[in-house]
Amino acid sequence: MAHKLASSHPAWNKLEQLYESKGKQINLTKAFNEDKKRFSTYSQLWKSEKTDATILLDYSKNLIDAEVLEALVQLAKEAKVQEQVDAMFSGEHINTSEDRSVLHVALRDLPGDFSINEPGVEEVKPELEHMKSFSEAVRSGAWKGYTGKPIKSIVNIGIGGSDLGPVMVTEALKPYAKRDLDAHFVSNIDGTHMAETLKVCDPETTLFIVASKTFTTQETITNATTARDWFLENAKDKAHVAKHFVALSTNVKAATDFGIAKENMFKFWDWVGGRYSLWSAIGLSIALVIGFDNFEQLLHGAHEMDLHYKNAKLEENIPVLLALIGIW
Ligand SMILES: O=P(O)(O)OC[C@H]1O[C@](O)(CO)[C@@H](O)[C@@H]1O
């Protein structure tokens, strides 16, 4: 599907005119005083059909009015947003720069609502099973380090999408965390980040998670090599690496060359873009910290929002409204 600049659509000109004629003067105090229903008009309560979860989207405090909102929705129509959404869910290569599908929605479609026909989608559930058995073994203490002790610290080594998503989710869901399992995230190429982390870790009880879609990212491979050298200084025998290093990657060969055992690899697919990868094997650190059952709940919640995004009309579509207001 050909992409056009948003500014090439007639609704863009309309929005520019609206901004000049009144948009830049919209005053929120005045708007609320003049319209007692402003909050209810420009807010939406989303309710889960599966749980008691709700999300209140309050966009009444943005500098918009009915005419601006109508023009924004018109822009979405002219840009064929709905068609693009459908194209994404059907596996079309909407990532035109890499000529790939964009199917993070397949990672959380556990009920199989979307019938996505793309190689790799059938591997999502077996990979989740792998994450489940591994994370439960580590959390329960059944997974032992090279001297027979259970794991006490995990260190996720990754950068960009292979770091930020898990950092954000483990931070946000801290109340669900296993408190006797310390989680560290090392992303910085500055050696201090890894050096300071290793100071508080014990090689006998630390698990390193090398998270890299490509397994070629300089920062990550440098940090992973530092971690492996530190580990081997203590453990001596390379055979022990299998108990302390796992890889999350699409590049099985590079992870094997690094020395990671096949059974310690958690794979994902080229249709998982870096910045959305927390829903894939990249989320292993999340499952370790909050438990696999909670990780699965996270996937279910995201899937419900995917259903809303796919099916709600543009005027009531929470992600679409947020994106449009972001443009304004
Ligand atoms: O997971 P990888 O391949 O190590 O890449 C890490 C990050 O680097 C980038 O490729 C560029 O910043 C991101 O897209 C990605 O999240």
mmCIF file of C-alpha atoms and ligand atoms in Angstrom:
data_model
loop_
_atom_site.group_PDB
_atom_site.id
_atom_site.type_symbol
_atom_site.label_atom_id
_atom_site.label_comp_id
_atom_site.label_asym_id
_atom_site.label_seq_id
_atom_site.Cartn_x
_atom_site.Cartn_y
_atom_site.Cartn_z
ATOM 1 C CA MET A 1 0.000 0.000 0.000
ATOM 2 C CA ALA A 2 1.472 3.367 -1.050
ATOM 3 C CA HIS A 3 2.081 5.847 1.744
ATOM 4 C CA LYS A 4 1.398 9.566 1.337
ATOM 5 C CA LEU A 5 2.436 12.429 3.544
ATOM 6 C CA ALA A 6 -0.314 13.434 5.994
ATOM 7 C CA SER A 7 0.139 17.014 4.786
ATOM 8 C CA SER A 8 -0.899 16.006 1.250
ATOM 9 C CA HIS A 9 -4.523 15.359 2.313
ATOM 10 C CA PRO A 10 -7.236 18.057 2.051
ATOM 11 C CA ALA A 11 -8.126 17.639 5.757
ATOM 12 C CA TRP A 12 -4.602 18.805 6.617
ATOM 13 C CA ASN A 13 -5.290 22.171 4.948
ATOM 14 C CA LYS A 14 -8.569 22.368 6.810
ATOM 15 C CA LEU A 15 -6.732 21.751 10.100
ATOM 16 C CA GLU A 16 -4.200 24.465 9.282
ATOM 17 C CA GLN A 17 -7.042 26.894 8.616
ATOM 18 C CA LEU A 18 -8.778 25.903 11.851
ATOM 19 C CA TYR A 19 -5.578 26.450 13.784
ATOM 20 C CA GLU A 20 -5.124 29.940 12.346
ATOM 21 C CA SER A 21 -8.768 30.963 12.711
ATOM 22 C CA LYS A 22 -9.375 29.682 16.262
ATOM 23 C CA GLY A 23 -7.182 26.736 17.289
ATOM 24 C CA LYS A 24 -4.360 28.831 18.624
ATOM 25 C CA GLN A 25 -6.774 30.822 20.799
ATOM 26 C CA ILE A 26 -8.615 27.922 22.426
ATOM 27 C CA ASN A 27 -8.600 28.561 26.152
ATOM 28 C CA LEU A 28 -9.362 25.580 28.355
ATOM 29 C CA THR A 29 -10.832 27.477 31.303
ATOM 30 C CA LYS A 30 -13.195 29.274 28.926
ATOM 31 C CA ALA A 31 -14.006 26.048 27.061
ATOM 32 C CA PHE A 32 -14.953 24.267 30.314
ATOM 33 C CA ASN A 33 -16.988 27.272 31.537
ATOM 34 C CA GLU A 34 -18.938 27.461 28.295
ATOM 35 C CA ASP A 35 -19.565 23.721 27.941
ATOM 36 C CA LYS A 36 -20.546 21.928 31.135
ATOM 37 C CA LYS A 37 -20.490 18.610 29.265
ATOM 38 C CA ARG A 38 -16.970 19.027 27.898
ATOM 39 C CA PHE A 39 -15.561 16.221 30.067
ATOM 40 C CA SER A 40 -18.188 13.661 29.044
ATOM 41 C CA THR A 41 -18.066 14.710 25.377
ATOM 42 C CA TYR A 42 -14.302 14.320 25.172
ATOM 43 C CA SER A 43 -13.720 11.264 27.320
ATOM 44 C CA GLN A 44 -14.307 7.595 26.951
ATOM 45 C CA LEU A 45 -14.543 4.731 29.423
ATOM 46 C CA TRP A 46 -13.262 1.466 27.990
ATOM 47 C CA LYS A 47 -14.345 -1.687 29.806
ATOM 48 C CA SER A 48 -12.765 -5.079 29.419
ATOM 49 C CA GLU A 49 -15.152 -7.855 28.425
ATOM 50 C CA LYS A 50 -13.021 -10.463 30.165
ATOM 51 C CA THR A 51 -11.971 -8.867 33.447
ATOM 52 C CA ASP A 52 -13.078 -5.953 35.623
ATOM 53 C CA ALA A 53 -10.368 -3.724 34.105
ATOM 54 C CA THR A 54 -11.344 -0.287 32.823
ATOM 55 C CA ILE A 55 -9.435 2.502 31.074
ATOM 56 C CA LEU A 56 -10.610 6.095 31.206
ATOM 57 C CA LEU A 57 -9.378 8.167 28.293
ATOM 58 C CA ASP A 58 -9.848 11.826 29.165
ATOM 59 C CA TYR A 59 -8.860 14.003 26.223
ATOM 60 C CA SER A 60 -11.033 16.956 27.270
ATOM 61 C CA LYS A 61 -7.986 18.895 28.457
ATOM 62 C CA ASN A 62 -6.564 19.114 24.947
ATOM 63 C CA LEU A 63 -6.946 22.288 22.889
ATOM 64 C CA ILE A 64 -9.655 20.883 20.629
ATOM 65 C CA ASP A 65 -13.314 21.466 19.857
ATOM 66 C CA ALA A 66 -15.914 19.538 17.842
ATOM 67 C CA GLU A 67 -14.847 21.016 14.515
ATOM 68 C CA VAL A 68 -11.154 20.264 15.112
ATOM 69 C CA LEU A 69 -11.939 16.701 16.151
ATOM 70 C CA GLU A 70 -14.094 16.185 13.071
ATOM 71 C CA ALA A 71 -11.281 17.416 10.818
ATOM 72 C CA LEU A 72 -8.789 15.146 12.593
ATOM 73 C CA VAL A 73 -11.030 12.112 12.061
ATOM 74 C CA GLN A 74 -11.477 13.198 8.445
ATOM 75 C CA LEU A 75 -7.676 13.223 8.101
ATOM 76 C CA ALA A 76 -7.589 9.627 9.364
ATOM 77 C CA LYS A 77 -10.211 8.681 6.777
ATOM 78 C CA GLU A 78 -8.352 10.365 3.923
ATOM 79 C CA ALA A 79 -5.135 8.669 5.029
ATOM 80 C CA LYS A 80 -7.032 5.346 4.942
ATOM 81 C CA VAL A 81 -6.100 4.490 8.510
ATOM 82 C CA GLN A 82 -8.734 1.736 8.745
ATOM 83 C CA GLU A 83 -7.431 0.107 5.559
ATOM 84 C CA GLN A 84 -3.886 0.306 6.947
ATOM 85 C CA VAL A 85 -5.024 -1.301 10.208
ATOM 86 C CA ASP A 86 -6.660 -4.129 8.264
ATOM 87 C CA ALA A 87 -3.525 -4.511 6.124
ATOM 88 C CA MET A 88 -1.397 -4.799 9.266
ATOM 89 C CA PHE A 89 -3.630 -7.480 10.799
ATOM 90 C CA SER A 90 -3.675 -9.446 7.533
ATOM 91 C CA GLY A 91 0.130 -9.616 7.451
ATOM 92 C CA GLU A 92 0.705 -7.237 4.520
ATOM 93 C CA HIS A 93 4.209 -5.793 4.420
ATOM 94 C CA ILE A 94 3.336 -2.400 5.843
ATOM 95 C CA ASN A 95 6.942 -2.045 7.045
ATOM 96 C CA THR A 96 7.959 -0.898 3.579
ATOM 97 C CA SER A 97 11.538 0.083 4.463
ATOM 98 C CA GLU A 98 12.352 -3.515 5.460
ATOM 99 C CA ASP A 99 9.632 -5.118 3.325
ATOM 100 C CA ARG A 100 8.154 -6.955 6.342
ATOM 101 C CA SER A 101 4.891 -7.643 8.103
ATOM 102 C CA VAL A 102 4.264 -5.909 11.422
ATOM 103 C CA LEU A 103 2.674 -8.572 13.593
ATOM 104 C CA HIS A 104 3.248 -7.854 17.253
ATOM 105 C CA VAL A 105 -0.537 -8.432 17.494
ATOM 106 C CA ALA A 106 0.105 -12.119 16.681
ATOM 107 C CA LEU A 107 2.269 -12.437 19.810
ATOM 108 C CA ARG A 108 -0.734 -11.816 22.061
ATOM 109 C CA ASP A 109 -3.529 -13.381 20.024
ATOM 110 C CA LEU A 110 -3.724 -16.390 22.326
ATOM 111 C CA PRO A 111 -7.418 -17.110 21.514
ATOM 112 C CA GLY A 112 -6.603 -17.119 17.768
ATOM 113 C CA ASP A 113 -9.095 -14.362 16.897
ATOM 114 C CA PHE A 114 -7.125 -12.953 13.969
ATOM 115 C CA SER A 115 -6.229 -16.095 11.901
ATOM 116 C CA ILE A 116 -2.926 -14.563 10.798
ATOM 117 C CA ASN A 117 -1.257 -16.571 8.076
ATOM 118 C CA GLU A 118 2.461 -15.835 8.341
ATOM 119 C CA PRO A 119 5.378 -18.234 8.913
ATOM 120 C CA GLY A 120 6.330 -18.187 12.584
ATOM 121 C CA VAL A 121 2.877 -17.387 13.954
ATOM 122 C CA GLU A 122 2.308 -21.096 14.641
ATOM 123 C CA GLU A 123 5.491 -21.075 16.767
ATOM 124 C CA VAL A 124 4.250 -18.353 19.143
ATOM 125 C CA LYS A 125 2.520 -20.731 21.579
ATOM 126 C CA PRO A 126 5.322 -23.331 21.754
ATOM 127 C CA GLU A 127 7.767 -20.486 22.426
ATOM 128 C CA LEU A 128 5.522 -19.202 25.211
ATOM 129 C CA GLU A 129 5.472 -22.733 26.678
ATOM 130 C CA HIS A 130 9.270 -22.668 26.639
ATOM 131 C CA MET A 131 9.254 -19.300 28.454
ATOM 132 C CA LYS A 132 6.756 -20.678 30.965
ATOM 133 C CA SER A 133 8.717 -23.804 31.864
ATOM 134 C CA PHE A 134 12.007 -21.915 32.032
ATOM 135 C CA SER A 135 10.719 -18.992 34.100
ATOM 136 C CA GLU A 136 8.926 -21.332 36.503
ATOM 137 C CA ALA A 137 12.071 -23.442 36.941
ATOM 138 C CA VAL A 138 14.150 -20.341 37.728
ATOM 139 C CA ARG A 139 11.558 -18.803 40.053
ATOM 140 C CA SER A 140 10.940 -22.034 41.961
ATOM 141 C CA GLY A 141 14.654 -22.694 42.439
ATOM 142 C CA ALA A 142 14.556 -25.909 40.380
ATOM 143 C CA TRP A 143 16.981 -24.324 37.881
ATOM 144 C CA LYS A 144 20.386 -24.517 39.510
ATOM 145 C CA GLY A 145 23.624 -22.667 38.798
ATOM 146 C CA TYR A 146 26.944 -24.437 38.220
ATOM 147 C CA THR A 147 27.521 -25.032 41.933
ATOM 148 C CA GLY A 148 23.976 -26.244 42.550
ATOM 149 C CA LYS A 149 22.588 -23.004 43.984
ATOM 150 C CA PRO A 150 19.313 -21.415 42.805
ATOM 151 C CA ILE A 151 19.336 -18.186 40.765
ATOM 152 C CA LYS A 152 19.176 -14.991 42.833
ATOM 153 C CA SER A 153 19.889 -12.314 40.192
ATOM 154 C CA ILE A 154 19.013 -11.893 36.560
ATOM 155 C CA VAL A 155 20.816 -9.465 34.248
ATOM 156 C CA ASN A 156 19.092 -8.539 30.990
ATOM 157 C CA ILE A 157 21.693 -7.352 28.481
ATOM 158 C CA GLY A 158 20.089 -5.494 25.573
ATOM 159 C CA ILE A 159 19.497 -2.039 24.143
ATOM 160 C CA GLY A 160 16.629 -0.100 22.557
ATOM 161 C CA GLY A 161 13.562 -2.315 22.202
ATOM 162 C CA SER A 162 15.493 -5.220 23.703
ATOM 163 C CA ASP A 163 15.780 -3.239 26.941
ATOM 164 C CA LEU A 164 13.269 -0.425 27.283
ATOM 165 C CA GLY A 165 10.017 -2.420 27.091
ATOM 166 C CA PRO A 166 11.039 -4.937 29.777
ATOM 167 C CA VAL A 167 12.482 -2.135 31.958
ATOM 168 C CA MET A 168 9.236 -0.187 31.727
ATOM 169 C CA VAL A 169 6.954 -3.162 32.414
ATOM 170 C CA THR A 170 8.965 -4.604 35.303
ATOM 171 C CA GLU A 171 9.066 -1.132 36.854
ATOM 172 C CA ALA A 172 5.328 -0.530 36.321
ATOM 173 C CA LEU A 173 4.353 -3.978 37.626
ATOM 174 C CA LYS A 174 6.721 -4.008 40.594
ATOM 175 C CA PRO A 175 3.939 -4.911 43.039
ATOM 176 C CA TYR A 176 3.819 -8.327 41.330
ATOM 177 C CA ALA A 177 7.582 -8.864 41.444
ATOM 178 C CA LYS A 178 9.356 -11.761 43.107
ATOM 179 C CA ARG A 179 11.253 -9.812 45.720
ATOM 180 C CA ASP A 180 14.052 -12.298 46.323
ATOM 181 C CA LEU A 181 15.039 -12.244 42.632
ATOM 182 C CA ASP A 182 17.073 -9.132 41.805
ATOM 183 C CA ALA A 183 16.597 -7.879 38.249
ATOM 184 C CA HIS A 184 19.189 -5.718 36.496
ATOM 185 C CA PHE A 185 19.072 -4.248 33.014
ATOM 186 C CA VAL A 186 22.366 -3.342 31.377
ATOM 187 C CA SER A 187 22.157 -1.389 28.142
ATOM 188 C CA ASN A 188 24.900 1.206 28.246
ATOM 189 C CA ILE A 189 28.148 0.686 26.318
ATOM 190 C CA ASP A 190 29.903 2.618 29.099
ATOM 191 C CA GLY A 191 31.648 -0.193 30.987
ATOM 192 C CA THR A 192 30.578 1.302 34.312
ATOM 193 C CA HIS A 193 27.034 0.060 33.827
ATOM 194 C CA MET A 194 28.127 -3.577 33.602
ATOM 195 C CA ALA A 195 30.955 -3.218 36.141
ATOM 196 C CA GLU A 196 28.614 -1.783 38.790
ATOM 197 C CA THR A 197 26.038 -4.486 38.104
ATOM 198 C CA LEU A 198 28.566 -7.313 38.373
ATOM 199 C CA LYS A 199 29.746 -5.925 41.731
ATOM 200 C CA VAL A 200 26.394 -6.840 43.263
ATOM 201 C CA CYS A 201 26.084 -10.216 41.505
ATOM 202 C CA ASP A 202 27.435 -13.616 42.451
ATOM 203 C CA PRO A 203 28.544 -15.752 39.471
ATOM 204 C CA GLU A 204 27.145 -18.857 41.167
ATOM 205 C CA THR A 205 23.631 -17.430 41.349
ATOM 206 C CA THR A 206 23.352 -15.037 38.369
ATOM 207 C CA LEU A 207 21.527 -15.644 35.120
ATOM 208 C CA PHE A 208 22.425 -13.491 32.091
ATOM 209 C CA ILE A 209 19.775 -12.908 29.447
ATOM 210 C CA VAL A 210 21.301 -11.702 26.181
ATOM 211 C CA ALA A 211 18.424 -9.940 24.427
ATOM 212 C CA SER A 212 19.119 -8.982 20.837
ATOM 213 C CA LYS A 213 16.942 -9.433 17.784
ATOM 214 C CA THR A 214 19.950 -9.363 15.456
ATOM 215 C CA PHE A 215 22.583 -10.585 17.942
ATOM 216 C CA THR A 216 25.022 -8.239 16.226
ATOM 217 C CA THR A 217 24.352 -5.002 18.144
ATOM 218 C CA GLN A 218 27.726 -3.704 19.254
ATOM 219 C CA GLU A 219 26.700 -2.497 22.729
ATOM 220 C CA THR A 220 24.917 -5.728 23.590
ATOM 221 C CA ILE A 221 27.572 -8.114 22.297
ATOM 222 C CA THR A 222 30.327 -6.120 24.050
ATOM 223 C CA ASN A 223 28.433 -6.204 27.354
ATOM 224 C CA ALA A 224 27.555 -9.896 26.936
ATOM 225 C CA THR A 225 31.227 -10.712 26.268
ATOM 226 C CA THR A 226 32.248 -8.798 29.407
ATOM 227 C CA ALA A 227 29.664 -10.753 31.403
ATOM 228 C CA ARG A 228 30.822 -14.090 29.974
ATOM 229 C CA ASP A 229 34.493 -13.284 30.711
ATOM 230 C CA TRP A 230 33.590 -12.336 34.292
ATOM 231 C CA PHE A 231 31.572 -15.505 34.693
ATOM 232 C CA LEU A 232 34.319 -17.755 33.299
ATOM 233 C CA GLU A 233 36.956 -16.166 35.510
ATOM 234 C CA ASN A 234 35.016 -17.713 38.358
ATOM 235 C CA ALA A 235 33.359 -20.774 36.839
ATOM 236 C CA LYS A 236 36.442 -21.723 34.753
ATOM 237 C CA ASP A 237 34.683 -24.350 32.629
ATOM 238 C CA LYS A 238 32.869 -23.194 29.437
ATOM 239 C CA ALA A 239 30.333 -25.990 29.922
ATOM 240 C CA HIS A 240 28.900 -23.980 32.848
ATOM 241 C CA VAL A 241 27.825 -21.167 30.482
ATOM 242 C CA ALA A 242 24.728 -23.238 29.659
ATOM 243 C CA LYS A 243 23.432 -22.829 33.220
ATOM 244 C CA HIS A 244 23.932 -19.067 33.315
ATOM 245 C CA PHE A 245 23.386 -17.606 29.814
ATOM 246 C CA VAL A 246 20.262 -17.597 27.683
ATOM 247 C CA ALA A 247 19.615 -15.768 24.408
ATOM 248 C CA LEU A 248 16.505 -14.037 23.100
ATOM 249 C CA SER A 249 17.017 -13.609 19.376
ATOM 250 C CA THR A 250 15.999 -14.216 15.795
ATOM 251 C CA ASN A 251 19.634 -15.068 14.992
ATOM 252 C CA VAL A 252 20.166 -18.646 16.191
ATOM 253 C CA LYS A 253 23.536 -18.970 14.462
ATOM 254 C CA ALA A 254 25.118 -15.933 16.134
ATOM 255 C CA ALA A 255 23.746 -16.968 19.543
ATOM 256 C CA THR A 256 25.195 -20.472 19.033
ATOM 257 C CA ASP A 257 28.566 -18.995 18.028
ATOM 258 C CA PHE A 258 28.483 -16.983 21.274
ATOM 259 C CA GLY A 259 28.270 -20.291 23.148
ATOM 260 C CA ILE A 260 24.621 -20.401 24.130
ATOM 261 C CA ALA A 261 23.034 -23.847 24.184
ATOM 262 C CA LYS A 262 20.162 -24.466 21.767
ATOM 263 C CA GLU A 263 17.748 -25.280 24.604
ATOM 264 C CA ASN A 264 18.570 -21.888 26.184
ATOM 265 C CA MET A 265 17.473 -19.915 23.136
ATOM 266 C CA PHE A 266 14.116 -18.214 22.981
ATOM 267 C CA LYS A 267 13.247 -17.173 19.501
ATOM 268 C CA PHE A 268 11.059 -14.630 17.807
ATOM 269 C CA TRP A 269 10.548 -13.572 14.218
ATOM 270 C CA ASP A 270 11.491 -10.804 11.806
ATOM 271 C CA TRP A 271 7.911 -9.469 11.873
ATOM 272 C CA VAL A 272 8.429 -8.386 15.513
ATOM 273 C CA GLY A 273 9.716 -4.820 15.324
ATOM 274 C CA GLY A 274 12.306 -3.918 17.992
ATOM 275 C CA ARG A 275 10.236 -1.331 19.758
ATOM 276 C CA TYR A 276 7.261 -3.693 20.192
ATOM 277 C CA SER A 277 9.201 -6.777 21.163
ATOM 278 C CA LEU A 278 8.390 -6.960 24.878
ATOM 279 C CA TRP A 279 5.420 -9.174 23.953
ATOM 280 C CA SER A 280 7.788 -11.761 22.451
ATOM 281 C CA ALA A 281 10.644 -13.766 23.976
ATOM 282 C CA ILE A 282 12.219 -10.366 24.725
ATOM 283 C CA GLY A 283 9.689 -10.339 27.602
ATOM 284 C CA LEU A 284 11.447 -13.274 29.326
ATOM 285 C CA SER A 285 12.829 -10.952 32.014
ATOM 286 C CA ILE A 286 9.249 -9.760 32.636
ATOM 287 C CA ALA A 287 8.038 -13.349 33.056
ATOM 288 C CA LEU A 288 10.924 -14.030 35.449
ATOM 289 C CA VAL A 289 10.176 -10.956 37.544
ATOM 290 C CA ILE A 290 6.359 -11.007 37.726
ATOM 291 C CA GLY A 291 5.750 -14.686 36.966
ATOM 292 C CA PHE A 292 4.562 -16.301 33.759
ATOM 293 C CA ASP A 293 0.864 -16.216 34.739
ATOM 294 C CA ASN A 294 1.028 -12.453 35.127
ATOM 295 C CA PHE A 295 2.957 -12.135 31.856
ATOM 296 C CA GLU A 296 0.155 -14.090 30.191
ATOM 297 C CA GLN A 297 -2.415 -11.717 31.711
ATOM 298 C CA LEU A 298 -0.437 -8.857 30.203
ATOM 299 C CA LEU A 299 -0.699 -10.522 26.777
ATOM 300 C CA HIS A 300 -4.458 -11.044 27.250
ATOM 301 C CA GLY A 301 -4.951 -7.375 28.188
ATOM 302 C CA ALA A 302 -3.019 -6.191 25.156
ATOM 303 C CA HIS A 303 -5.014 -8.538 22.945
ATOM 304 C CA GLU A 304 -8.253 -6.978 24.154
ATOM 305 C CA MET A 305 -6.897 -3.572 23.200
ATOM 306 C CA ASP A 306 -5.873 -4.997 19.799
ATOM 307 C CA LEU A 307 -9.491 -6.114 19.286
ATOM 308 C CA HIS A 308 -10.692 -2.619 20.179
ATOM 309 C CA TYR A 309 -8.139 -1.026 17.821
ATOM 310 C CA LYS A 310 -9.161 -3.324 14.973
ATOM 311 C CA ASN A 311 -12.914 -3.060 15.442
ATOM 312 C CA ALA A 312 -13.841 0.310 16.996
ATOM 313 C CA LYS A 313 -14.822 3.065 14.599
ATOM 314 C CA LEU A 314 -12.260 5.829 14.213
ATOM 315 C CA GLU A 315 -14.264 8.355 16.293
ATOM 316 C CA GLU A 316 -14.227 5.988 19.286
ATOM 317 C CA ASN A 317 -10.911 4.292 18.734
ATOM 318 C CA ILE A 318 -8.639 5.049 21.690
ATOM 319 C CA PRO A 319 -5.224 4.579 19.987
ATOM 320 C CA VAL A 320 -6.466 6.443 16.891
ATOM 321 C CA LEU A 321 -7.825 9.369 18.945
ATOM 322 C CA LEU A 322 -4.561 9.632 20.885
ATOM 323 C CA ALA A 323 -2.538 9.587 17.651
ATOM 324 C CA LEU A 324 -4.755 12.247 16.030
ATOM 325 C CA ILE A 325 -4.574 14.529 19.063
ATOM 326 C CA GLY A 326 -0.811 14.043 18.980
ATOM 327 C CA ILE A 327 -0.777 15.379 15.414
ATOM 328 C CA TRP A 328 -2.891 18.432 16.410
HETATM 329 O O1 LIG B 1 17.657 -6.198 19.387
HETATM 330 P P1 LIG B 1 18.847 -5.685 18.661
HETATM 331 O O2 LIG B 1 18.995 -6.288 17.303
HETATM 332 O O3 LIG B 1 20.095 -5.856 19.473
HETATM 333 O O4 LIG B 1 18.659 -4.155 18.425
HETATM 334 C C1 LIG B 1 18.534 -3.271 19.501
HETATM 335 C C2 LIG B 1 17.896 -1.980 19.089
HETATM 336 O O5 LIG B 1 18.671 -1.335 18.112
HETATM 337 C C3 LIG B 1 17.853 -0.815 17.075
HETATM 338 O O6 LIG B 1 17.987 -1.648 15.978
HETATM 339 C C4 LIG B 1 18.240 0.594 16.704
HETATM 340 O O7 LIG B 1 18.201 1.417 17.794
HETATM 341 C C5 LIG B 1 16.429 -0.910 17.638
HETATM 342 O O8 LIG B 1 15.481 -0.997 16.670
HETATM 343 C C6 LIG B 1 16.527 -2.134 18.481
HETATM 344 O O9 LIG B 1 15.518 -2.169 19.421
#
